[in-house]
Amino acid sequence: MPNLPVEADTPTTAPRPFTEEPVADAYVSRETQSREEDDPPLAMEALRAVQILNPSGEVTMPRPDRPRIMCVANQKGGVGKTTTTVNLAVALALHGNRVLVVDLDPQGNASTGLNVPHHAGISDVYDCLIDNVPLAEVAQQVEGIPNLWCVPATIDLAGAEIELVSVVARESRLARAIAGHPEPFDYVFIDCPPSLGLLTVNALVAAREVLIPIQCEYYALEGLNQLINNINLVRQHLNPNLDVSTIILTMYDRRTRLADAVEQDVRNHFGDKVLQTVIPRNVRVSEAPSYGQSVMTYDPGSRGATSYFEAALEIAERGVDKVAGHNA
């Protein structure tokens, strides 16, 4: 039997003391942080909820000097156009701005998210476009939010694309309807359908700014050039004041490198037009419409609500800075 080496009772060299080396993480998530590390989660959520709901009703987001009419457009479906429209509108309205949402999508999802009736027989944006019904007769007050109104969309709007073809000044019907409203709004958000048809063209002609939600996925970048080209055509021939003012990144998943790569591509291409705030994937954002609410009122302490609140604040502050820059 071979002789096996006998292990010593004590090590020949003293073990090195363990020291934790700081490791620099090259990946930094831009997703809105859920809470401060030193504070209890429930306390932070309650604090955020009070800040977002603004029960005092004070004007905490700056109001623009003139109405900002923003078209929320992207011909790709499922990128968060309606969700972004509804939550930005609610956030701005809760903080002292007068806001109108025009639901220009025949699916009527923005109307659903604001709990505004849009069944057959309800006066809707179709009546404004085809029959010249005044916008004030169609707009409905959103329950529980005094500063927010919505022009709903019913299934009748599905046929408007065909009917508008033979109408005089078909591209500017919505612009005239908004201009004819007797009371000014601080913000008008137009939620577009996922197409580049006459309804979207009407929105682009009526608006002064375009807000483009971009999903943090590779497919979201495809077709973006076509959208920009259409916007340029509308600017050249129908609305010289149109400007792509805001890009917002949605459905950001901090667990994937792809989301970070898409974000960097978009920021490199569009520069300062991209909001610093990104909207994370958040189950509360998806749940809210099933209760006829925005995430701002459904779960104001959630990461989704916090992100949309910060995005709305950034849009409001950028608008004031832009006007100040023009006046300087």
mmCIF file of C-alpha atoms in Angstrom:
data_model
loop_
_atom_site.group_PDB
_atom_site.id
_atom_site.type_symbol
_atom_site.label_atom_id
_atom_site.label_comp_id
_atom_site.label_asym_id
_atom_site.label_seq_id
_atom_site.Cartn_x
_atom_site.Cartn_y
_atom_site.Cartn_z
ATOM 1 C CA MET A 1 0.000 0.000 0.000
ATOM 2 C CA PRO A 2 1.545 3.337 -1.038
ATOM 3 C CA ASN A 3 2.330 5.873 1.616
ATOM 4 C CA LEU A 4 -0.093 8.809 1.414
ATOM 5 C CA PRO A 5 1.068 12.306 2.373
ATOM 6 C CA VAL A 6 -0.063 13.342 5.807
ATOM 7 C CA GLU A 7 -1.829 16.722 5.886
ATOM 8 C CA ALA A 8 -0.550 19.129 8.482
ATOM 9 C CA ASP A 9 -2.861 20.220 11.263
ATOM 10 C CA THR A 10 -2.208 23.867 10.475
ATOM 11 C CA PRO A 11 -1.661 25.556 7.146
ATOM 12 C CA THR A 12 1.889 26.379 6.217
ATOM 13 C CA THR A 13 0.924 29.962 5.314
ATOM 14 C CA ALA A 14 -1.537 32.229 7.034
ATOM 15 C CA PRO A 15 -4.746 32.854 5.055
ATOM 16 C CA ARG A 16 -5.031 36.271 3.497
ATOM 17 C CA PRO A 17 -7.653 38.524 5.058
ATOM 18 C CA PHE A 18 -10.686 38.936 2.755
ATOM 19 C CA THR A 19 -11.102 42.422 1.403
ATOM 20 C CA GLU A 20 -13.981 43.307 -0.882
ATOM 21 C CA GLU A 21 -12.683 45.080 -3.955
ATOM 22 C CA PRO A 22 -14.993 47.653 -5.514
ATOM 23 C CA VAL A 23 -16.110 46.411 -8.906
ATOM 24 C CA ALA A 24 -17.109 48.957 -11.516
ATOM 25 C CA ASP A 25 -20.202 47.769 -13.321
ATOM 26 C CA ALA A 26 -20.047 48.771 -16.952
ATOM 27 C CA TYR A 27 -23.804 48.366 -17.326
ATOM 28 C CA VAL A 28 -25.835 51.138 -15.761
ATOM 29 C CA SER A 29 -29.609 50.905 -15.987
ATOM 30 C CA ARG A 30 -31.477 54.083 -16.887
ATOM 31 C CA GLU A 31 -34.720 52.672 -15.562
ATOM 32 C CA THR A 32 -36.322 54.779 -12.857
ATOM 33 C CA GLN A 33 -35.185 53.430 -9.503
ATOM 34 C CA SER A 34 -37.916 51.872 -7.429
ATOM 35 C CA ARG A 35 -36.803 53.291 -4.061
ATOM 36 C CA GLU A 36 -33.904 54.613 -2.055
ATOM 37 C CA GLU A 37 -31.888 51.855 -0.421
ATOM 38 C CA ASP A 38 -31.976 53.348 3.064
ATOM 39 C CA ASP A 39 -35.727 53.936 3.251
ATOM 40 C CA PRO A 40 -38.496 51.389 3.894
ATOM 41 C CA PRO A 41 -40.248 50.374 0.659
ATOM 42 C CA LEU A 42 -43.768 51.152 1.900
ATOM 43 C CA ALA A 43 -42.730 54.604 3.109
ATOM 44 C CA MET A 44 -41.174 55.410 -0.259
ATOM 45 C CA GLU A 45 -44.243 54.190 -2.157
ATOM 46 C CA ALA A 46 -46.538 56.284 0.027
ATOM 47 C CA LEU A 47 -44.358 59.338 -0.494
ATOM 48 C CA ARG A 48 -44.340 58.840 -4.260
ATOM 49 C CA ALA A 49 -48.112 58.309 -4.307
ATOM 50 C CA VAL A 50 -48.762 61.615 -2.535
ATOM 51 C CA GLN A 51 -46.353 63.419 -4.858
ATOM 52 C CA ILE A 52 -47.980 61.972 -7.993
ATOM 53 C CA LEU A 53 -51.640 62.355 -6.952
ATOM 54 C CA ASN A 54 -51.010 65.937 -5.746
ATOM 55 C CA PRO A 55 -54.108 66.097 -3.485
ATOM 56 C CA SER A 56 -53.592 69.826 -2.861
ATOM 57 C CA GLY A 57 -54.282 70.556 -6.533
ATOM 58 C CA GLU A 58 -51.438 73.068 -6.753
ATOM 59 C CA VAL A 59 -49.771 73.837 -10.077
ATOM 60 C CA THR A 60 -46.527 71.924 -9.616
ATOM 61 C CA MET A 61 -45.732 71.434 -13.317
ATOM 62 C CA PRO A 62 -45.113 74.621 -15.316
ATOM 63 C CA ARG A 63 -47.894 75.649 -17.680
ATOM 64 C CA PRO A 64 -46.904 76.640 -21.236
ATOM 65 C CA ASP A 65 -47.483 80.168 -22.531
ATOM 66 C CA ARG A 66 -49.459 78.800 -25.473
ATOM 67 C CA PRO A 67 -51.269 75.510 -26.144
ATOM 68 C CA ARG A 68 -48.988 72.577 -26.947
ATOM 69 C CA ILE A 69 -50.700 70.269 -29.446
ATOM 70 C CA MET A 70 -48.823 66.970 -29.482
ATOM 71 C CA CYS A 71 -49.402 64.129 -31.922
ATOM 72 C CA VAL A 72 -48.423 60.747 -30.444
ATOM 73 C CA ALA A 73 -47.506 58.734 -33.513
ATOM 74 C CA ASN A 74 -45.730 55.565 -34.583
ATOM 75 C CA GLN A 75 -47.065 53.305 -37.314
ATOM 76 C CA LYS A 76 -45.792 50.241 -35.457
ATOM 77 C CA GLY A 77 -48.388 48.795 -33.107
ATOM 78 C CA GLY A 78 -47.743 47.863 -29.494
ATOM 79 C CA VAL A 79 -45.063 50.441 -28.758
ATOM 80 C CA GLY A 80 -47.046 52.216 -26.036
ATOM 81 C CA LYS A 81 -48.705 55.130 -27.880
ATOM 82 C CA THR A 82 -52.013 54.938 -26.037
ATOM 83 C CA THR A 83 -50.454 54.099 -22.670
ATOM 84 C CA THR A 84 -48.076 57.032 -23.030
ATOM 85 C CA THR A 85 -50.857 59.399 -24.116
ATOM 86 C CA VAL A 86 -53.148 58.489 -21.224
ATOM 87 C CA ASN A 87 -50.526 58.563 -18.476
ATOM 88 C CA LEU A 88 -48.810 61.765 -19.591
ATOM 89 C CA ALA A 89 -52.185 63.477 -19.889
ATOM 90 C CA VAL A 90 -53.263 62.376 -16.403
ATOM 91 C CA ALA A 91 -49.929 63.368 -14.857
ATOM 92 C CA LEU A 92 -50.052 66.863 -16.349
ATOM 93 C CA ALA A 93 -53.731 67.322 -15.421
ATOM 94 C CA LEU A 94 -53.151 66.244 -11.811
ATOM 95 C CA HIS A 95 -50.495 68.928 -11.513
ATOM 96 C CA GLY A 96 -52.418 71.957 -12.672
ATOM 97 C CA ASN A 97 -52.522 71.816 -16.495
ATOM 98 C CA ARG A 98 -55.685 71.841 -18.611
ATOM 99 C CA VAL A 99 -55.406 68.791 -20.880
ATOM 100 C CA LEU A 100 -57.456 67.395 -23.763
ATOM 101 C CA VAL A 101 -56.982 63.885 -25.152
ATOM 102 C CA VAL A 102 -58.252 63.267 -28.689
ATOM 103 C CA ASP A 103 -58.681 59.540 -29.316
ATOM 104 C CA LEU A 104 -58.078 59.124 -33.050
ATOM 105 C CA ASP A 105 -57.705 55.340 -32.982
ATOM 106 C CA PRO A 106 -60.846 53.391 -33.999
ATOM 107 C CA GLN A 107 -60.008 50.819 -31.310
ATOM 108 C CA GLY A 108 -60.825 53.477 -28.695
ATOM 109 C CA ASN A 109 -58.193 52.311 -26.209
ATOM 110 C CA ALA A 110 -57.428 55.809 -24.931
ATOM 111 C CA SER A 111 -61.135 56.262 -24.179
ATOM 112 C CA THR A 112 -61.100 52.957 -22.296
ATOM 113 C CA GLY A 113 -58.017 53.945 -20.306
ATOM 114 C CA LEU A 114 -59.715 57.164 -19.192
ATOM 115 C CA ASN A 115 -63.030 55.394 -18.470
ATOM 116 C CA VAL A 116 -64.872 57.550 -21.014
ATOM 117 C CA PRO A 117 -67.954 55.962 -22.657
ATOM 118 C CA HIS A 118 -67.316 55.196 -26.331
ATOM 119 C CA HIS A 119 -69.958 52.653 -27.316
ATOM 120 C CA ALA A 120 -72.048 52.931 -30.455
ATOM 121 C CA GLY A 121 -74.329 55.962 -30.436
ATOM 122 C CA ILE A 122 -71.956 58.157 -28.411
ATOM 123 C CA SER A 123 -70.890 61.392 -30.101
ATOM 124 C CA ASP A 124 -67.220 61.024 -30.938
ATOM 125 C CA VAL A 125 -64.348 62.420 -32.990
ATOM 126 C CA TYR A 126 -65.911 60.911 -36.124
ATOM 127 C CA ASP A 127 -68.744 63.463 -35.867
ATOM 128 C CA CYS A 128 -66.184 66.271 -35.704
ATOM 129 C CA LEU A 129 -64.287 65.049 -38.760
ATOM 130 C CA ILE A 130 -67.210 64.119 -41.018
ATOM 131 C CA ASP A 131 -70.190 66.199 -39.808
ATOM 132 C CA ASN A 132 -68.392 69.306 -38.449
ATOM 133 C CA VAL A 133 -69.808 68.831 -34.948
ATOM 134 C CA PRO A 134 -67.997 71.259 -32.579
ATOM 135 C CA LEU A 135 -65.323 69.633 -30.455
ATOM 136 C CA ALA A 136 -66.826 71.152 -27.292
ATOM 137 C CA GLU A 137 -70.019 69.138 -27.829
ATOM 138 C CA VAL A 138 -68.095 65.869 -28.075
ATOM 139 C CA ALA A 139 -65.422 66.270 -25.361
ATOM 140 C CA GLN A 140 -66.230 64.518 -22.076
ATOM 141 C CA GLN A 141 -64.926 65.379 -18.630
ATOM 142 C CA VAL A 142 -62.765 62.563 -17.231
ATOM 143 C CA GLU A 143 -64.202 61.401 -13.921
ATOM 144 C CA GLY A 144 -62.106 62.255 -10.886
ATOM 145 C CA ILE A 145 -59.643 64.517 -12.748
ATOM 146 C CA PRO A 146 -61.043 68.055 -13.017
ATOM 147 C CA ASN A 147 -58.504 69.363 -15.536
ATOM 148 C CA LEU A 148 -58.792 66.517 -18.055
ATOM 149 C CA TRP A 149 -61.174 66.072 -21.011
ATOM 150 C CA CYS A 150 -61.346 63.357 -23.656
ATOM 151 C CA VAL A 151 -62.813 63.249 -27.154
ATOM 152 C CA PRO A 152 -63.709 59.549 -27.495
ATOM 153 C CA ALA A 153 -63.477 57.277 -30.530
ATOM 154 C CA THR A 154 -66.136 54.715 -31.442
ATOM 155 C CA ILE A 155 -66.116 51.983 -34.056
ATOM 156 C CA ASP A 156 -67.636 54.501 -36.521
ATOM 157 C CA LEU A 157 -64.158 55.977 -36.883
ATOM 158 C CA ALA A 158 -63.053 52.839 -38.730
ATOM 159 C CA GLY A 159 -64.860 54.071 -41.843
ATOM 160 C CA ALA A 160 -63.599 57.630 -41.617
ATOM 161 C CA GLU A 161 -60.476 56.896 -43.691
ATOM 162 C CA ILE A 162 -62.649 56.072 -46.713
ATOM 163 C CA GLU A 163 -65.199 58.843 -46.137
ATOM 164 C CA LEU A 164 -62.520 61.518 -45.781
ATOM 165 C CA VAL A 165 -61.167 60.806 -49.277
ATOM 166 C CA SER A 166 -63.931 62.825 -50.948
ATOM 167 C CA VAL A 167 -64.222 65.550 -48.276
ATOM 168 C CA VAL A 168 -62.978 69.073 -48.988
ATOM 169 C CA ALA A 169 -59.781 69.968 -47.053
ATOM 170 C CA ARG A 170 -59.688 66.403 -45.773
ATOM 171 C CA GLU A 171 -56.227 66.743 -44.168
ATOM 172 C CA SER A 172 -57.132 69.718 -41.960
ATOM 173 C CA ARG A 173 -60.507 68.676 -40.526
ATOM 174 C CA LEU A 174 -59.118 67.930 -37.075
ATOM 175 C CA ALA A 175 -57.034 71.113 -37.033
ATOM 176 C CA ARG A 176 -60.151 73.224 -37.622
ATOM 177 C CA ALA A 177 -62.072 71.340 -34.938
ATOM 178 C CA ILE A 178 -59.360 71.938 -32.320
ATOM 179 C CA ALA A 179 -58.921 75.585 -33.333
ATOM 180 C CA GLY A 180 -62.677 76.115 -32.956
ATOM 181 C CA HIS A 181 -62.782 75.030 -29.301
ATOM 182 C CA PRO A 182 -63.877 78.071 -27.240
ATOM 183 C CA GLU A 183 -61.602 77.419 -24.234
ATOM 184 C CA PRO A 184 -57.828 77.023 -24.603
ATOM 185 C CA PHE A 185 -55.993 73.981 -23.292
ATOM 186 C CA ASP A 186 -52.421 73.810 -22.055
ATOM 187 C CA TYR A 187 -51.925 70.441 -23.752
ATOM 188 C CA VAL A 188 -53.759 68.563 -26.479
ATOM 189 C CA PHE A 189 -52.622 64.949 -26.963
ATOM 190 C CA ILE A 190 -53.765 63.207 -30.153
ATOM 191 C CA ASP A 191 -53.549 59.420 -29.920
ATOM 192 C CA CYS A 192 -52.983 58.113 -33.462
ATOM 193 C CA PRO A 193 -53.803 54.703 -34.943
ATOM 194 C CA PRO A 194 -50.911 52.381 -35.873
ATOM 195 C CA SER A 195 -50.890 53.460 -39.523
ATOM 196 C CA LEU A 196 -49.898 56.362 -41.746
ATOM 197 C CA GLY A 197 -53.351 56.936 -43.257
ATOM 198 C CA LEU A 198 -55.595 59.999 -43.382
ATOM 199 C CA LEU A 199 -56.361 59.910 -39.665
ATOM 200 C CA THR A 200 -52.675 60.153 -38.787
ATOM 201 C CA VAL A 201 -52.192 62.848 -41.448
ATOM 202 C CA ASN A 202 -55.033 64.830 -39.824
ATOM 203 C CA ALA A 203 -53.244 64.546 -36.486
ATOM 204 C CA LEU A 204 -49.930 65.685 -37.988
ATOM 205 C CA VAL A 205 -51.575 68.696 -39.631
ATOM 206 C CA ALA A 206 -53.360 69.663 -36.397
ATOM 207 C CA ALA A 207 -50.276 69.313 -34.181
ATOM 208 C CA ARG A 208 -47.272 71.522 -33.609
ATOM 209 C CA GLU A 209 -45.196 68.757 -32.019
ATOM 210 C CA VAL A 210 -44.752 65.035 -32.616
ATOM 211 C CA LEU A 211 -44.091 62.675 -29.709
ATOM 212 C CA ILE A 212 -42.771 59.288 -30.843
ATOM 213 C CA PRO A 213 -42.824 56.360 -28.374
ATOM 214 C CA ILE A 214 -40.160 53.787 -29.256
ATOM 215 C CA GLN A 215 -40.200 50.329 -27.730
ATOM 216 C CA CYS A 216 -36.786 49.100 -26.594
ATOM 217 C CA GLU A 217 -36.778 46.241 -29.088
ATOM 218 C CA TYR A 218 -34.970 45.841 -32.405
ATOM 219 C CA TYR A 219 -38.145 45.753 -34.536
ATOM 220 C CA ALA A 220 -39.173 49.122 -33.133
ATOM 221 C CA LEU A 221 -36.340 50.776 -35.066
ATOM 222 C CA GLU A 222 -37.548 49.352 -38.371
ATOM 223 C CA GLY A 223 -39.993 51.637 -40.126
ATOM 224 C CA LEU A 224 -38.911 54.659 -38.097
ATOM 225 C CA ASN A 225 -37.357 56.222 -41.197
ATOM 226 C CA GLN A 226 -40.671 55.896 -43.007
ATOM 227 C CA LEU A 227 -42.440 57.742 -40.185
ATOM 228 C CA ILE A 228 -39.840 60.530 -40.233
ATOM 229 C CA ASN A 229 -40.160 60.809 -44.024
ATOM 230 C CA ASN A 230 -43.948 61.165 -43.752
ATOM 231 C CA ILE A 231 -43.557 63.813 -41.072
ATOM 232 C CA ASN A 232 -41.174 65.711 -43.363
ATOM 233 C CA LEU A 233 -43.691 65.509 -46.223
ATOM 234 C CA VAL A 234 -46.447 66.925 -44.020
ATOM 235 C CA ARG A 235 -44.072 69.684 -42.887
ATOM 236 C CA GLN A 236 -43.202 70.617 -46.479
ATOM 237 C CA HIS A 237 -46.723 70.608 -47.924
ATOM 238 C CA LEU A 238 -49.296 70.984 -45.134
ATOM 239 C CA ASN A 239 -47.860 72.090 -41.771
ATOM 240 C CA PRO A 240 -44.526 73.955 -41.806
ATOM 241 C CA ASN A 241 -44.652 74.412 -38.011
ATOM 242 C CA LEU A 242 -44.535 70.669 -37.287
ATOM 243 C CA ASP A 243 -41.566 69.517 -35.223
ATOM 244 C CA VAL A 244 -40.467 66.140 -33.856
ATOM 245 C CA SER A 245 -39.928 67.481 -30.364
ATOM 246 C CA THR A 246 -39.965 64.403 -28.134
ATOM 247 C CA ILE A 247 -38.859 60.766 -28.255
ATOM 248 C CA ILE A 248 -39.767 58.539 -25.318
ATOM 249 C CA LEU A 249 -38.346 55.049 -24.763
ATOM 250 C CA THR A 250 -40.916 52.541 -23.517
ATOM 251 C CA MET A 251 -40.959 48.946 -22.239
ATOM 252 C CA TYR A 252 -37.361 49.167 -21.071
ATOM 253 C CA ASP A 253 -36.167 45.893 -19.538
ATOM 254 C CA ARG A 254 -33.012 46.431 -17.514
ATOM 255 C CA ARG A 255 -32.256 42.688 -17.538
ATOM 256 C CA THR A 256 -31.406 42.723 -21.244
ATOM 257 C CA ARG A 257 -28.438 44.198 -23.078
ATOM 258 C CA LEU A 258 -30.667 44.671 -26.119
ATOM 259 C CA ALA A 259 -32.693 47.378 -24.375
ATOM 260 C CA ASP A 260 -29.503 49.274 -23.565
ATOM 261 C CA ALA A 261 -28.249 48.899 -27.155
ATOM 262 C CA VAL A 262 -31.526 50.191 -28.610
ATOM 263 C CA GLU A 263 -31.470 53.102 -26.180
ATOM 264 C CA GLN A 264 -27.949 54.089 -27.204
ATOM 265 C CA ASP A 265 -28.834 53.873 -30.913
ATOM 266 C CA VAL A 266 -31.879 56.098 -30.441
ATOM 267 C CA ARG A 267 -29.965 58.631 -28.337
ATOM 268 C CA ASN A 268 -27.110 58.767 -30.842
ATOM 269 C CA HIS A 269 -29.563 59.402 -33.677
ATOM 270 C CA PHE A 270 -32.037 61.814 -32.068
ATOM 271 C CA GLY A 271 -29.836 63.457 -29.427
ATOM 272 C CA ASP A 272 -31.571 65.837 -27.018
ATOM 273 C CA LYS A 273 -35.030 65.022 -28.384
ATOM 274 C CA VAL A 274 -34.954 61.780 -26.359
ATOM 275 C CA LEU A 275 -36.269 62.140 -22.806
ATOM 276 C CA GLN A 276 -33.812 61.204 -20.073
ATOM 277 C CA THR A 277 -36.626 59.301 -18.368
ATOM 278 C CA VAL A 278 -37.337 55.835 -19.761
ATOM 279 C CA ILE A 279 -40.493 53.823 -19.129
ATOM 280 C CA PRO A 280 -39.820 50.334 -17.702
ATOM 281 C CA ARG A 281 -41.806 47.187 -18.266
ATOM 282 C CA ASN A 282 -44.187 47.227 -15.328
ATOM 283 C CA VAL A 283 -47.181 44.983 -14.704
ATOM 284 C CA ARG A 284 -49.124 47.833 -13.048
ATOM 285 C CA VAL A 285 -49.019 49.817 -16.294
ATOM 286 C CA SER A 286 -50.601 46.856 -18.100
ATOM 287 C CA GLU A 287 -53.213 46.205 -15.408
ATOM 288 C CA ALA A 288 -54.513 49.763 -15.083
ATOM 289 C CA PRO A 289 -56.642 49.930 -18.293
ATOM 290 C CA SER A 290 -58.645 46.867 -17.247
ATOM 291 C CA TYR A 291 -59.910 48.999 -14.335
ATOM 292 C CA GLY A 292 -60.599 52.025 -16.551
ATOM 293 C CA GLN A 293 -57.711 53.943 -15.023
ATOM 294 C CA SER A 294 -54.260 55.226 -15.777
ATOM 295 C CA VAL A 295 -51.389 53.819 -13.763
ATOM 296 C CA MET A 296 -51.120 57.255 -12.127
ATOM 297 C CA THR A 297 -54.381 56.680 -10.254
ATOM 298 C CA TYR A 298 -54.411 52.862 -10.220
ATOM 299 C CA ASP A 299 -51.071 52.467 -8.406
ATOM 300 C CA PRO A 300 -49.374 55.847 -7.946
ATOM 301 C CA GLY A 301 -46.540 54.306 -5.930
ATOM 302 C CA SER A 302 -45.435 51.921 -8.687
ATOM 303 C CA ARG A 303 -42.328 52.275 -10.839
ATOM 304 C CA GLY A 304 -44.493 52.753 -13.911
ATOM 305 C CA ALA A 305 -46.356 55.693 -12.360
ATOM 306 C CA THR A 306 -43.121 57.252 -11.132
ATOM 307 C CA SER A 307 -41.567 56.992 -14.587
ATOM 308 C CA TYR A 308 -44.515 58.564 -16.381
ATOM 309 C CA PHE A 309 -44.678 61.319 -13.765
ATOM 310 C CA GLU A 310 -41.003 62.148 -14.333
ATOM 311 C CA ALA A 311 -41.497 62.016 -18.119
ATOM 312 C CA ALA A 312 -44.436 64.442 -17.875
ATOM 313 C CA LEU A 313 -42.394 66.790 -15.689
ATOM 314 C CA GLU A 314 -39.531 66.657 -18.182
ATOM 315 C CA ILE A 315 -41.884 67.461 -21.078
ATOM 316 C CA ALA A 316 -43.396 70.385 -19.150
ATOM 317 C CA GLU A 317 -40.001 71.820 -18.240
ATOM 318 C CA ARG A 318 -38.663 71.385 -21.785
ATOM 319 C CA GLY A 319 -41.652 73.276 -23.146
ATOM 320 C CA VAL A 320 -40.992 76.240 -20.886
ATOM 321 C CA ASP A 321 -37.269 76.217 -21.705
ATOM 322 C CA LYS A 322 -38.038 76.063 -25.422
ATOM 323 C CA VAL A 323 -40.343 79.076 -25.267
ATOM 324 C CA ALA A 324 -37.795 80.963 -23.178
ATOM 325 C CA GLY A 325 -35.119 80.175 -25.764
ATOM 326 C CA HIS A 326 -37.281 81.551 -28.574
ATOM 327 C CA ASN A 327 -38.000 84.739 -26.650
ATOM 328 C CA ALA A 328 -34.339 85.342 -25.744
#
